[in-house]
Amino acid sequence: MSSYWSDFVKDLEPYSPGEQPQISNITKLNTNENPYGPSPSVIKAITAAADDRLRLYPPPESEDLKQKIADNFNLIASQVFVGNGSDEVLAHVFNGLLNHGQKGPLLFPDISYSFYPVFCQLYAIDYKKIPLEKDFSINVENYQQPNGGIIFPNPNAPTGMLLGLERIEQLLEKNTDSVVVVDEAYIDFGGQTAAALINQYENLLVVQTMSKSRSLAGMRVGYALGSQHLIEGLNRIKNSFNSYPLGHLQVAAAVAAFDDKAHFEDSRQKVISERERVTSQLETMNFDVLPSTANFVLARHRQKSAEDLALLLREQGIIVRHFSKPRIDQYLRVTIGTEHQNNLLIDNLQKIL
Ligand SMILES: *Cc1c(COP(=O)(O)O)cnc(C)c1O
Protein backbone atom coordinates (compact mmCIF):
# COMPACT_ATOMS: atom_id res chain seq x y z
CA MET A 1 0.00 0.00 0.00
CA SER A 2 1.33 3.42 -0.86
CA SER A 3 1.62 5.74 2.11
CA TYR A 4 0.44 9.33 2.34
CA TRP A 5 3.03 9.99 5.03
CA SER A 6 6.05 12.15 4.41
CA ASP A 7 9.45 10.44 4.64
CA PHE A 8 9.98 12.41 7.85
CA VAL A 9 6.88 10.92 9.52
CA LYS A 10 7.77 7.40 8.41
CA ASP A 11 10.98 7.57 10.44
CA LEU A 12 9.56 9.24 13.58
CA GLU A 13 9.66 7.30 16.85
CA PRO A 14 7.15 9.06 19.10
CA TYR A 15 7.25 9.27 22.90
CA SER A 16 5.09 6.67 24.62
CA PRO A 17 3.30 8.17 27.61
CA GLY A 18 2.50 6.06 30.69
CA GLU A 19 -0.80 4.23 30.23
CA GLN A 20 -4.07 5.74 31.44
CA PRO A 21 -6.29 2.68 31.99
CA GLN A 22 -10.02 3.41 31.91
CA ILE A 23 -10.78 0.94 34.69
CA SER A 24 -11.95 2.09 38.11
CA ASN A 25 -10.63 0.55 41.36
CA ILE A 26 -7.12 0.46 40.02
CA THR A 27 -4.25 1.86 42.08
CA LYS A 28 -2.49 4.05 39.59
CA LEU A 29 1.09 4.76 40.66
CA ASN A 30 2.65 4.96 37.19
CA THR A 31 2.51 8.52 35.82
CA ASN A 32 3.38 10.80 38.75
CA GLU A 33 0.03 12.53 38.99
CA ASN A 34 -0.81 14.17 42.32
CA PRO A 35 -3.31 11.99 44.20
CA TYR A 36 -4.67 14.84 46.32
CA GLY A 37 -6.52 16.66 43.56
CA PRO A 38 -6.78 20.33 42.60
CA SER A 39 -7.98 23.10 44.90
CA PRO A 40 -11.79 23.36 45.16
CA SER A 41 -11.42 27.00 44.08
CA VAL A 42 -9.97 25.76 40.77
CA ILE A 43 -13.19 23.85 40.07
CA LYS A 44 -15.24 26.94 40.97
CA ALA A 45 -13.13 29.12 38.68
CA ILE A 46 -13.56 26.72 35.75
CA THR A 47 -17.32 26.59 36.31
CA ALA A 48 -17.52 30.38 36.52
CA ALA A 49 -15.55 30.75 33.27
CA ALA A 50 -17.69 28.25 31.36
CA ASP A 51 -20.19 30.54 29.68
CA ASP A 52 -20.95 32.34 26.43
CA ARG A 53 -17.46 33.90 26.41
CA LEU A 54 -16.21 30.54 25.12
CA ARG A 55 -17.27 31.67 21.63
CA LEU A 56 -14.41 34.18 21.72
CA TYR A 57 -10.76 33.35 21.22
CA PRO A 58 -8.83 33.65 24.47
CA PRO A 59 -6.29 36.48 24.90
CA PRO A 60 -3.36 35.17 22.81
CA GLU A 61 -0.74 36.15 25.38
CA SER A 62 -2.60 34.88 28.51
CA GLU A 63 -1.58 38.11 30.29
CA ASP A 64 -3.52 37.41 33.51
CA LEU A 65 -1.78 34.11 34.04
CA LYS A 66 1.66 35.45 33.12
CA GLN A 67 1.24 38.25 35.67
CA LYS A 68 0.14 35.76 38.32
CA ILE A 69 3.16 33.54 37.66
CA ALA A 70 5.53 36.52 37.54
CA ASP A 71 4.27 37.72 40.95
CA ASN A 72 4.74 34.24 42.39
CA PHE A 73 8.43 34.20 41.39
CA ASN A 74 9.28 37.91 41.85
CA LEU A 75 9.72 38.35 38.10
CA ILE A 76 7.99 40.53 35.51
CA ALA A 77 5.42 39.23 33.02
CA SER A 78 7.82 39.51 30.07
CA GLN A 79 10.05 36.94 31.81
CA VAL A 80 7.25 34.36 31.63
CA PHE A 81 6.16 32.09 28.76
CA VAL A 82 3.08 29.84 29.03
CA GLY A 83 2.01 26.84 27.01
CA ASN A 84 -0.23 23.81 26.68
CA GLY A 85 1.54 21.67 29.26
CA SER A 86 5.27 21.89 29.81
CA ASP A 87 5.75 19.29 27.08
CA GLU A 88 4.60 21.92 24.58
CA VAL A 89 6.78 24.55 26.25
CA LEU A 90 9.74 22.14 26.01
CA ALA A 91 9.02 21.50 22.32
CA HIS A 92 9.36 25.24 21.64
CA VAL A 93 12.47 25.39 23.83
CA PHE A 94 14.16 22.61 21.83
CA ASN A 95 13.22 24.23 18.55
CA GLY A 96 13.99 27.83 19.49
CA LEU A 97 16.78 27.76 22.07
CA LEU A 98 18.58 24.40 21.95
CA ASN A 99 19.01 23.87 18.21
CA HIS A 100 22.56 25.11 17.52
CA GLY A 101 24.23 22.48 15.34
CA GLN A 102 27.43 24.43 14.74
CA LYS A 103 28.18 25.00 18.46
CA GLY A 104 28.04 21.32 19.39
CA PRO A 105 25.51 18.74 20.55
CA LEU A 106 22.80 19.33 23.11
CA LEU A 107 23.81 17.67 26.39
CA PHE A 108 21.52 15.81 28.79
CA PRO A 109 21.91 12.92 31.26
CA ASP A 110 21.82 9.33 29.98
CA ILE A 111 19.02 8.67 32.43
CA SER A 112 16.46 11.45 32.26
CA TYR A 113 13.12 12.44 30.74
CA SER A 114 12.62 10.21 27.72
CA PHE A 115 10.86 12.98 25.79
CA TYR A 116 14.18 14.81 25.27
CA PRO A 117 15.55 12.49 22.55
CA VAL A 118 12.12 12.53 20.90
CA PHE A 119 12.19 16.33 20.61
CA CYS A 120 15.75 16.05 19.26
CA GLN A 121 14.52 13.73 16.55
CA LEU A 122 11.55 15.96 15.76
CA TYR A 123 13.75 19.05 15.30
CA ALA A 124 16.88 17.25 13.99
CA ILE A 125 19.01 18.32 16.96
CA ASP A 126 22.33 16.59 17.50
CA TYR A 127 22.61 15.41 21.12
CA LYS A 128 24.97 13.63 23.46
CA LYS A 129 23.94 11.72 26.57
CA ILE A 130 26.18 12.35 29.58
CA PRO A 131 26.29 9.36 31.93
CA LEU A 132 25.16 9.90 35.50
CA GLU A 133 27.66 8.88 38.15
CA LYS A 134 27.47 5.37 39.66
CA ASP A 135 25.21 6.67 42.43
CA PHE A 136 22.95 8.26 39.75
CA SER A 137 23.95 11.83 40.60
CA ILE A 138 24.71 14.49 37.97
CA ASN A 139 28.35 15.58 37.89
CA VAL A 140 28.45 19.09 36.40
CA GLU A 141 32.16 18.74 35.52
CA ASN A 142 31.10 16.29 32.79
CA TYR A 143 29.18 19.08 31.05
CA GLN A 144 32.31 21.16 30.45
CA GLN A 145 32.62 20.47 26.73
CA PRO A 146 31.49 22.25 23.58
CA ASN A 147 27.69 22.18 23.46
CA GLY A 148 24.66 23.75 21.82
CA GLY A 149 22.75 23.71 25.12
CA ILE A 150 22.17 21.73 28.30
CA ILE A 151 18.91 20.36 29.68
CA PHE A 152 18.09 18.18 32.68
CA PRO A 153 15.16 17.66 35.01
CA ASN A 154 15.73 18.85 38.59
CA PRO A 155 15.02 16.77 40.56
CA ASN A 156 15.97 14.32 37.84
CA ALA A 157 13.38 11.92 36.48
CA PRO A 158 13.12 9.00 36.92
CA THR A 159 15.78 9.01 39.66
CA GLY A 160 14.13 11.68 41.83
CA MET A 161 17.57 13.00 42.77
CA LEU A 162 18.19 16.72 43.27
CA LEU A 163 21.09 18.84 42.03
CA GLY A 164 21.90 21.75 44.38
CA LEU A 165 21.65 25.39 43.27
CA GLU A 166 25.38 25.97 43.73
CA ARG A 167 26.07 23.22 41.15
CA ILE A 168 23.54 24.76 38.77
CA GLU A 169 25.30 28.13 39.15
CA GLN A 170 28.57 26.40 38.28
CA LEU A 171 26.98 25.08 35.06
CA LEU A 172 25.59 28.52 34.19
CA GLU A 173 28.94 30.22 34.74
CA LYS A 174 30.87 27.69 32.67
CA ASN A 175 28.39 27.72 29.77
CA THR A 176 27.58 31.36 29.20
CA ASP A 177 27.37 30.81 25.42
CA SER A 178 24.56 28.28 25.63
CA VAL A 179 21.16 28.02 27.21
CA VAL A 180 20.91 25.88 30.35
CA VAL A 181 17.37 24.56 30.81
CA VAL A 182 16.29 23.29 34.24
CA ASP A 183 13.10 21.25 33.91
CA GLU A 184 11.56 21.64 37.37
CA ALA A 185 8.49 19.43 36.96
CA TYR A 186 8.97 18.07 40.50
CA ILE A 187 10.79 20.92 42.27
CA ASP A 188 7.93 21.69 44.68
CA PHE A 189 8.29 18.32 46.42
CA GLY A 190 11.41 19.29 48.31
CA GLY A 191 13.88 21.17 46.09
CA GLN A 192 14.62 24.86 45.71
CA THR A 193 13.75 26.48 42.38
CA ALA A 194 16.48 28.06 40.27
CA ALA A 195 14.01 30.86 39.37
CA ALA A 196 15.75 33.16 41.89
CA LEU A 197 18.87 33.07 39.66
CA ILE A 198 17.14 34.34 36.53
CA ASN A 199 18.03 38.02 36.93
CA GLN A 200 21.65 37.00 37.40
CA TYR A 201 22.03 34.57 34.46
CA GLU A 202 20.75 35.48 30.98
CA ASN A 203 21.32 31.89 29.82
CA LEU A 204 19.06 30.25 32.41
CA LEU A 205 15.61 28.95 31.50
CA VAL A 206 13.45 27.31 34.18
CA VAL A 207 10.51 25.18 33.02
CA GLN A 208 7.70 24.20 35.37
CA THR A 209 4.35 22.46 35.07
CA MET A 210 1.02 22.67 36.87
CA SER A 211 0.52 18.92 36.30
CA LYS A 212 2.28 17.59 39.37
CA SER A 213 2.48 19.78 42.48
CA ARG A 214 -0.66 21.70 41.50
CA SER A 215 -2.55 18.59 40.53
CA LEU A 216 -3.73 19.86 37.13
CA ALA A 217 -2.35 17.26 34.70
CA GLY A 218 -5.73 17.18 32.95
CA MET A 219 -5.73 20.95 32.38
CA ARG A 220 -2.45 21.09 30.39
CA VAL A 221 -0.65 24.19 31.66
CA GLY A 222 3.11 24.65 31.76
CA TYR A 223 5.42 27.66 31.75
CA ALA A 224 8.99 28.82 31.32
CA LEU A 225 10.82 31.55 33.26
CA GLY A 226 13.88 33.32 31.94
CA SER A 227 15.44 36.51 30.64
CA GLN A 228 13.27 38.61 28.31
CA HIS A 229 15.56 37.66 25.44
CA LEU A 230 14.92 33.92 25.93
CA ILE A 231 11.18 34.44 26.40
CA GLU A 232 10.98 36.58 23.26
CA GLY A 233 12.59 33.71 21.31
CA LEU A 234 9.92 31.33 22.61
CA ASN A 235 7.17 33.80 21.69
CA ARG A 236 8.44 33.94 18.13
CA ILE A 237 8.07 30.16 17.84
CA LYS A 238 4.68 30.05 19.57
CA ASN A 239 3.30 32.76 17.31
CA SER A 240 4.49 30.78 14.30
CA PHE A 241 2.76 27.63 15.54
CA ASN A 242 -0.38 28.21 17.65
CA SER A 243 -1.36 31.72 18.72
CA TYR A 244 -3.85 30.52 21.35
CA PRO A 245 -2.27 27.62 23.25
CA LEU A 246 -4.28 28.25 26.43
CA GLY A 247 -8.07 28.44 26.47
CA HIS A 248 -10.25 30.48 28.86
CA LEU A 249 -10.80 27.51 31.19
CA GLN A 250 -7.10 26.66 31.42
CA VAL A 251 -6.20 30.23 32.35
CA ALA A 252 -9.02 30.47 34.91
CA ALA A 253 -7.93 27.17 36.49
CA ALA A 254 -4.25 28.07 36.58
CA VAL A 255 -4.84 31.52 38.10
CA ALA A 256 -7.07 30.05 40.80
CA ALA A 257 -4.47 27.36 41.57
CA PHE A 258 -1.79 30.02 42.18
CA ASP A 259 -4.22 31.94 44.41
CA ASP A 260 -4.87 28.99 46.72
CA LYS A 261 -1.50 28.85 48.44
CA ALA A 262 -2.85 26.91 51.43
CA HIS A 263 -4.06 24.04 49.26
CA PHE A 264 -0.73 23.93 47.43
CA GLU A 265 1.25 23.82 50.69
CA ASP A 266 -1.01 21.18 52.19
CA SER A 267 -0.87 18.94 49.14
CA ARG A 268 2.87 19.04 48.71
CA GLN A 269 3.51 18.48 52.42
CA LYS A 270 1.28 15.39 52.34
CA VAL A 271 3.18 14.03 49.34
CA ILE A 272 6.52 14.68 51.04
CA SER A 273 5.57 12.95 54.28
CA GLU A 274 4.04 9.98 52.44
CA ARG A 275 7.20 9.74 50.32
CA GLU A 276 9.33 9.47 53.45
CA ARG A 277 7.00 6.83 54.89
CA VAL A 278 6.92 4.76 51.66
CA THR A 279 10.71 5.02 51.39
CA SER A 280 11.33 3.61 54.85
CA GLN A 281 8.72 0.86 54.36
CA LEU A 282 10.36 -0.17 51.09
CA GLU A 283 13.76 -0.20 52.77
CA THR A 284 12.51 -2.57 55.45
CA MET A 285 11.40 -4.88 52.60
CA ASN A 286 14.93 -5.04 51.15
CA PHE A 287 14.58 -2.35 48.51
CA ASP A 288 17.35 0.11 47.70
CA VAL A 289 15.57 3.45 47.28
CA LEU A 290 17.28 6.40 45.62
CA PRO A 291 17.02 9.61 47.71
CA SER A 292 14.04 11.38 46.12
CA THR A 293 12.84 14.98 46.28
CA ALA A 294 10.03 14.22 43.81
CA ASN A 295 6.55 12.70 44.10
CA PHE A 296 7.90 9.28 43.14
CA VAL A 297 10.70 6.97 44.17
CA LEU A 298 12.98 4.78 42.08
CA ALA A 299 13.57 1.54 43.96
CA ARG A 300 15.28 -1.80 43.36
CA HIS A 301 14.65 -5.00 45.25
CA ARG A 302 17.88 -6.76 46.20
CA GLN A 303 16.63 -10.19 45.05
CA LYS A 304 13.49 -9.97 42.93
CA SER A 305 13.43 -8.86 39.31
CA ALA A 306 11.74 -5.51 38.76
CA GLU A 307 9.80 -6.74 35.75
CA ASP A 308 8.35 -9.67 37.71
CA LEU A 309 7.42 -7.42 40.60
CA ALA A 310 5.66 -4.99 38.27
CA LEU A 311 3.64 -7.86 36.76
CA LEU A 312 2.73 -9.33 40.16
CA LEU A 313 1.60 -5.92 41.39
CA ARG A 314 -0.46 -5.45 38.26
CA GLU A 315 -2.29 -8.72 38.97
CA GLN A 316 -3.32 -7.10 42.25
CA GLY A 317 -4.56 -3.96 40.45
CA ILE A 318 -1.53 -1.80 41.24
CA ILE A 319 0.28 -0.18 38.34
CA VAL A 320 3.85 1.10 38.71
CA ARG A 321 6.34 2.01 35.98
CA HIS A 322 9.12 -0.27 34.83
CA PHE A 323 11.61 0.99 32.21
CA SER A 324 13.37 -1.66 30.11
CA LYS A 325 16.40 0.59 29.79
CA PRO A 326 20.09 0.20 30.52
CA ARG A 327 21.10 0.85 34.16
CA ILE A 328 17.54 1.14 35.50
CA ASP A 329 15.90 -2.08 34.30
CA GLN A 330 16.09 -3.53 37.81
CA TYR A 331 14.27 -0.53 39.27
CA LEU A 332 10.61 0.35 39.65
CA ARG A 333 9.37 3.92 39.57
CA VAL A 334 6.56 4.25 42.06
CA THR A 335 4.42 7.39 42.23
CA ILE A 336 3.53 8.48 45.76
CA GLY A 337 -0.22 8.03 46.19
CA THR A 338 -2.65 8.76 49.00
CA GLU A 339 -2.04 7.14 52.37
CA HIS A 340 -4.59 4.45 51.42
CA GLN A 341 -2.99 3.76 48.02
CA ASN A 342 0.47 3.58 49.53
CA ASN A 343 -0.78 1.10 52.14
CA LEU A 344 -2.20 -1.06 49.37
CA LEU A 345 1.17 -0.99 47.65
CA ILE A 346 3.06 -1.89 50.81
CA ASP A 347 0.62 -4.65 51.85
CA ASN A 348 0.70 -6.24 48.42
CA LEU A 349 4.47 -6.06 48.19
CA GLN A 350 4.70 -7.74 51.58
CA LYS A 351 2.45 -10.57 50.35
CA ILE A 352 4.39 -10.96 47.08
CA LEU A 353 7.75 -11.00 48.80
C1 LIG B 1 5.60 15.38 33.75
C2 LIG B 1 6.83 15.98 33.19
C3 LIG B 1 6.77 16.99 32.22
C4 LIG B 1 5.51 17.32 31.46
O1 LIG B 1 4.53 17.89 32.15
P1 LIG B 1 3.24 18.45 31.40
O2 LIG B 1 3.20 19.86 31.86
O3 LIG B 1 2.12 17.63 31.96
O4 LIG B 1 3.37 18.34 29.93
C5 LIG B 1 7.95 17.61 31.83
N1 LIG B 1 9.14 17.22 32.31
C6 LIG B 1 9.24 16.22 33.19
C7 LIG B 1 10.58 15.81 33.68
C8 LIG B 1 8.10 15.56 33.65
O5 LIG B 1 8.19 14.54 34.48
PDB file of N, CA and C and ligand atoms in Angstrom, residues 15 31-33 83-90 112-116 119 152-158 183-186 207-212 216-218 220-223 295-296 333, ligand 1:
ATOM      1  N   TYR A  15       7.204   9.521  21.447  1.00  0.00           N
ATOM      2  CA  TYR A  15       7.250   9.265  22.896  1.00  0.00           C
ATOM      3  C   TYR A  15       6.053   8.389  23.261  1.00  0.00           C
ATOM      4  N   THR A  31       2.221   7.335  36.638  1.00  0.00           N
ATOM      5  CA  THR A  31       2.512   8.523  35.816  1.00  0.00           C
ATOM      6  C   THR A  31       2.697   9.805  36.641  1.00  0.00           C
ATOM      7  N   ASN A  32       2.991   9.648  37.924  1.00  0.00           N
ATOM      8  CA  ASN A  32       3.381  10.802  38.752  1.00  0.00           C
ATOM      9  C   ASN A  32       2.335  11.914  38.847  1.00  0.00           C
ATOM     10  N   GLU A  33       1.068  11.530  38.728  1.00  0.00           N
ATOM     11  CA  GLU A  33       0.029  12.526  38.992  1.00  0.00           C
ATOM     12  C   GLU A  33      -0.050  12.742  40.502  1.00  0.00           C
ATOM     13  N   GLY A  83       2.371  27.727  28.101  1.00  0.00           N
ATOM     14  CA  GLY A  83       2.009  26.837  27.007  1.00  0.00           C
ATOM     15  C   GLY A  83       1.113  25.697  27.454  1.00  0.00           C
ATOM     16  N   ASN A  84       0.702  24.914  26.476  1.00  0.00           N
ATOM     17  CA  ASN A  84      -0.228  23.811  26.676  1.00  0.00           C
ATOM     18  C   ASN A  84       0.499  22.601  27.276  1.00  0.00           C
ATOM     19  N   GLY A  85       0.729  22.682  28.581  1.00  0.00           N
ATOM     20  CA  GLY A  85       1.538  21.673  29.260  1.00  0.00           C
ATOM     21  C   GLY A  85       3.002  22.004  29.064  1.00  0.00           C
ATOM     22  N   SER A  86       3.855  21.546  29.997  1.00  0.00           N
ATOM     23  CA  SER A  86       5.269  21.889  29.814  1.00  0.00           C
ATOM     24  C   SER A  86       5.878  21.086  28.670  1.00  0.00           C
ATOM     25  N   ASP A  87       5.247  19.993  28.264  1.00  0.00           N
ATOM     26  CA  ASP A  87       5.751  19.292  27.076  1.00  0.00           C
ATOM     27  C   ASP A  87       5.712  20.202  25.845  1.00  0.00           C
ATOM     28  N   GLU A  88       4.643  20.987  25.710  1.00  0.00           N
ATOM     29  CA  GLU A  88       4.598  21.917  24.579  1.00  0.00           C
ATOM     30  C   GLU A  88       5.644  23.026  24.752  1.00  0.00           C
ATOM     31  N   VAL A  89       5.773  23.519  25.982  1.00  0.00           N
ATOM     32  CA  VAL A  89       6.782  24.545  26.248  1.00  0.00           C
ATOM     33  C   VAL A  89       8.168  23.992  25.873  1.00  0.00           C
ATOM     34  N   LEU A  90       8.438  22.750  26.306  1.00  0.00           N
ATOM     35  CA  LEU A  90       9.741  22.137  26.012  1.00  0.00           C
ATOM     36  C   LEU A  90       9.942  21.982  24.500  1.00  0.00           C
ATOM     37  N   SER A 112      17.235  10.238  31.984  1.00  0.00           N
ATOM     38  CA  SER A 112      16.463  11.451  32.258  1.00  0.00           C
ATOM     39  C   SER A 112      15.142  11.346  31.511  1.00  0.00           C
ATOM     40  N   TYR A 113      14.458  12.449  31.327  1.00  0.00           N
ATOM     41  CA  TYR A 113      13.120  12.444  30.739  1.00  0.00           C
ATOM     42  C   TYR A 113      13.195  11.917  29.303  1.00  0.00           C
ATOM     43  N   SER A 114      12.445  10.844  29.022  1.00  0.00           N
ATOM     44  CA  SER A 114      12.615  10.207  27.716  1.00  0.00           C
ATOM     45  C   SER A 114      11.976  10.990  26.574  1.00  0.00           C
ATOM     46  N   PHE A 115      11.360  12.115  26.873  1.00  0.00           N
ATOM     47  CA  PHE A 115      10.862  12.976  25.785  1.00  0.00           C
ATOM     48  C   PHE A 115      12.008  13.755  25.117  1.00  0.00           C
ATOM     49  N   TYR A 116      13.126  13.965  25.837  1.00  0.00           N
ATOM     50  CA  TYR A 116      14.182  14.812  25.266  1.00  0.00           C
ATOM     51  C   TYR A 116      14.712  14.276  23.928  1.00  0.00           C
ATOM     52  N   PHE A 119      12.164  14.955  21.140  1.00  0.00           N
ATOM     53  CA  PHE A 119      12.193  16.331  20.614  1.00  0.00           C
ATOM     54  C   PHE A 119      13.407  16.530  19.703  1.00  0.00           C
ATOM     55  N   PHE A 152      18.259  19.321  31.750  1.00  0.00           N
ATOM     56  CA  PHE A 152      18.090  18.177  32.675  1.00  0.00           C
ATOM     57  C   PHE A 152      16.907  18.500  33.584  1.00  0.00           C
ATOM     58  N   PRO A 153      16.213  17.431  34.031  1.00  0.00           N
ATOM     59  CA  PRO A 153      15.161  17.660  35.007  1.00  0.00           C
ATOM     60  C   PRO A 153      15.795  17.821  36.389  1.00  0.00           C
ATOM     61  N   ASN A 154      15.253  18.696  37.215  1.00  0.00           N
ATOM     62  CA  ASN A 154      15.731  18.847  38.588  1.00  0.00           C
ATOM     63  C   ASN A 154      14.566  19.009  39.558  1.00  0.00           C
ATOM     64  N   PRO A 155      14.327  18.042  40.454  1.00  0.00           N
ATOM     65  CA  PRO A 155      15.025  16.773  40.558  1.00  0.00           C
ATOM     66  C   PRO A 155      14.934  15.979  39.257  1.00  0.00           C
ATOM     67  N   ASN A 156      15.933  15.098  39.067  1.00  0.00           N
ATOM     68  CA  ASN A 156      15.967  14.320  37.837  1.00  0.00           C
ATOM     69  C   ASN A 156      14.832  13.292  37.832  1.00  0.00           C
ATOM     70  N   ALA A 157      14.372  12.979  36.652  1.00  0.00           N
ATOM     71  CA  ALA A 157      13.377  11.925  36.476  1.00  0.00           C
ATOM     72  C   ALA A 157      13.993  10.893  35.547  1.00  0.00           C
ATOM     73  N   PRO A 158      13.887   9.602  35.828  1.00  0.00           N
ATOM     74  CA  PRO A 158      13.115   8.998  36.916  1.00  0.00           C
ATOM     75  C   PRO A 158      13.910   8.688  38.184  1.00  0.00           C
ATOM     76  N   ASP A 183      14.498  21.707  34.012  1.00  0.00           N
ATOM     77  CA  ASP A 183      13.105  21.252  33.906  1.00  0.00           C
ATOM     78  C   ASP A 183      12.628  20.872  35.311  1.00  0.00           C
ATOM     79  N   GLU A 184      11.906  21.799  35.944  1.00  0.00           N
ATOM     80  CA  GLU A 184      11.558  21.643  37.366  1.00  0.00           C
ATOM     81  C   GLU A 184      10.161  21.062  37.570  1.00  0.00           C
ATOM     82  N   ALA A 185       9.835  20.006  36.843  1.00  0.00           N
ATOM     83  CA  ALA A 185       8.488  19.425  36.957  1.00  0.00           C
ATOM     84  C   ALA A 185       8.161  19.007  38.392  1.00  0.00           C
ATOM     85  N   TYR A 186       9.211  18.617  39.158  1.00  0.00           N
ATOM     86  CA  TYR A 186       8.968  18.066  40.503  1.00  0.00           C
ATOM     87  C   TYR A 186       9.591  18.905  41.617  1.00  0.00           C
ATOM     88  N   VAL A 207      11.815  25.628  33.523  1.00  0.00           N
ATOM     89  CA  VAL A 207      10.514  25.178  33.016  1.00  0.00           C
ATOM     90  C   VAL A 207       9.770  24.484  34.146  1.00  0.00           C
ATOM     91  N   GLN A 208       8.522  24.856  34.349  1.00  0.00           N
ATOM     92  CA  GLN A 208       7.703  24.199  35.372  1.00  0.00           C
ATOM     93  C   GLN A 208       6.355  23.792  34.781  1.00  0.00           C
ATOM     94  N   THR A 209       5.657  22.933  35.521  1.00  0.00           N
ATOM     95  CA  THR A 209       4.347  22.456  35.067  1.00  0.00           C
ATOM     96  C   THR A 209       3.341  22.561  36.197  1.00  0.00           C
ATOM     97  N   MET A 210       2.075  22.705  35.858  1.00  0.00           N
ATOM     98  CA  MET A 210       1.020  22.671  36.868  1.00  0.00           C
ATOM     99  C   MET A 210       0.475  21.254  37.030  1.00  0.00           C
ATOM    100  N   SER A 211       1.059  20.290  36.312  1.00  0.00           N
ATOM    101  CA  SER A 211       0.521  18.922  36.302  1.00  0.00           C
ATOM    102  C   SER A 211       0.793  18.147  37.576  1.00  0.00           C
ATOM    103  N   LYS A 212       1.906  18.425  38.250  1.00  0.00           N
ATOM    104  CA  LYS A 212       2.284  17.589  39.372  1.00  0.00           C
ATOM    105  C   LYS A 212       1.941  18.250  40.707  1.00  0.00           C
ATOM    106  N   LEU A 216      -2.902  19.467  38.285  1.00  0.00           N
ATOM    107  CA  LEU A 216      -3.730  19.856  37.132  1.00  0.00           C
ATOM    108  C   LEU A 216      -3.252  19.203  35.839  1.00  0.00           C
ATOM    109  N   ALA A 217      -2.844  17.931  35.911  1.00  0.00           N
ATOM    110  CA  ALA A 217      -2.347  17.260  34.703  1.00  0.00           C
ATOM    111  C   ALA A 217      -3.391  17.290  33.579  1.00  0.00           C
ATOM    112  N   GLY A 218      -4.665  17.198  33.955  1.00  0.00           N
ATOM    113  CA  GLY A 218      -5.726  17.182  32.950  1.00  0.00           C
ATOM    114  C   GLY A 218      -6.010  18.533  32.330  1.00  0.00           C
ATOM    115  N   ARG A 220      -3.521  20.798  31.337  1.00  0.00           N
ATOM    116  CA  ARG A 220      -2.452  21.095  30.388  1.00  0.00           C
ATOM    117  C   ARG A 220      -1.967  22.547  30.473  1.00  0.00           C
ATOM    118  N   VAL A 221      -1.263  22.869  31.542  1.00  0.00           N
ATOM    119  CA  VAL A 221      -0.651  24.194  31.655  1.00  0.00           C
ATOM    120  C   VAL A 221       0.798  24.043  32.130  1.00  0.00           C
ATOM    121  N   GLY A 222       1.713  24.607  31.360  1.00  0.00           N
ATOM    122  CA  GLY A 222       3.114  24.647  31.757  1.00  0.00           C
ATOM    123  C   GLY A 222       3.659  26.034  31.465  1.00  0.00           C
ATOM    124  N   TYR A 223       4.851  26.333  31.993  1.00  0.00           N
ATOM    125  CA  TYR A 223       5.421  27.659  31.752  1.00  0.00           C
ATOM    126  C   TYR A 223       6.935  27.621  31.820  1.00  0.00           C
ATOM    127  N   ASN A 295       7.740  13.390  43.602  1.00  0.00           N
ATOM    128  CA  ASN A 295       6.547  12.697  44.095  1.00  0.00           C
ATOM    129  C   ASN A 295       6.541  11.241  43.635  1.00  0.00           C
ATOM    130  N   PHE A 296       7.743  10.697  43.481  1.00  0.00           N
ATOM    131  CA  PHE A 296       7.895   9.282  43.145  1.00  0.00           C
ATOM    132  C   PHE A 296       9.226   8.829  43.721  1.00  0.00           C
ATOM    133  N   ARG A 333       9.697   2.549  39.191  1.00  0.00           N
ATOM    134  CA  ARG A 333       9.369   3.919  39.572  1.00  0.00           C
ATOM    135  C   ARG A 333       7.945   3.925  40.106  1.00  0.00           C
TER     136      ARG A 333
HETATM  137  C1  LIG B   1       5.598  15.380  33.754  1.00  0.00           C
HETATM  138  C2  LIG B   1       6.834  15.981  33.185  1.00  0.00           C
HETATM  139  C3  LIG B   1       6.773  16.992  32.221  1.00  0.00           C
HETATM  140  C4  LIG B   1       5.514  17.323  31.462  1.00  0.00           C
HETATM  141  O1  LIG B   1       4.526  17.894  32.147  1.00  0.00           O
HETATM  142  P1  LIG B   1       3.242  18.454  31.402  1.00  0.00           P
HETATM  143  O2  LIG B   1       3.195  19.863  31.859  1.00  0.00           O
HETATM  144  O3  LIG B   1       2.123  17.631  31.961  1.00  0.00           O
HETATM  145  O4  LIG B   1       3.373  18.344  29.928  1.00  0.00           O
HETATM  146  C5  LIG B   1       7.949  17.609  31.834  1.00  0.00           C
HETATM  147  N1  LIG B   1       9.139  17.217  32.306  1.00  0.00           N
HETATM  148  C6  LIG B   1       9.239  16.217  33.195  1.00  0.00           C
HETATM  149  C7  LIG B   1      10.582  15.808  33.682  1.00  0.00           C
HETATM  150  C8  LIG B   1       8.095  15.561  33.647  1.00  0.00           C
HETATM  151  O5  LIG B   1       8.194  14.535  34.477  1.00  0.00           O
END
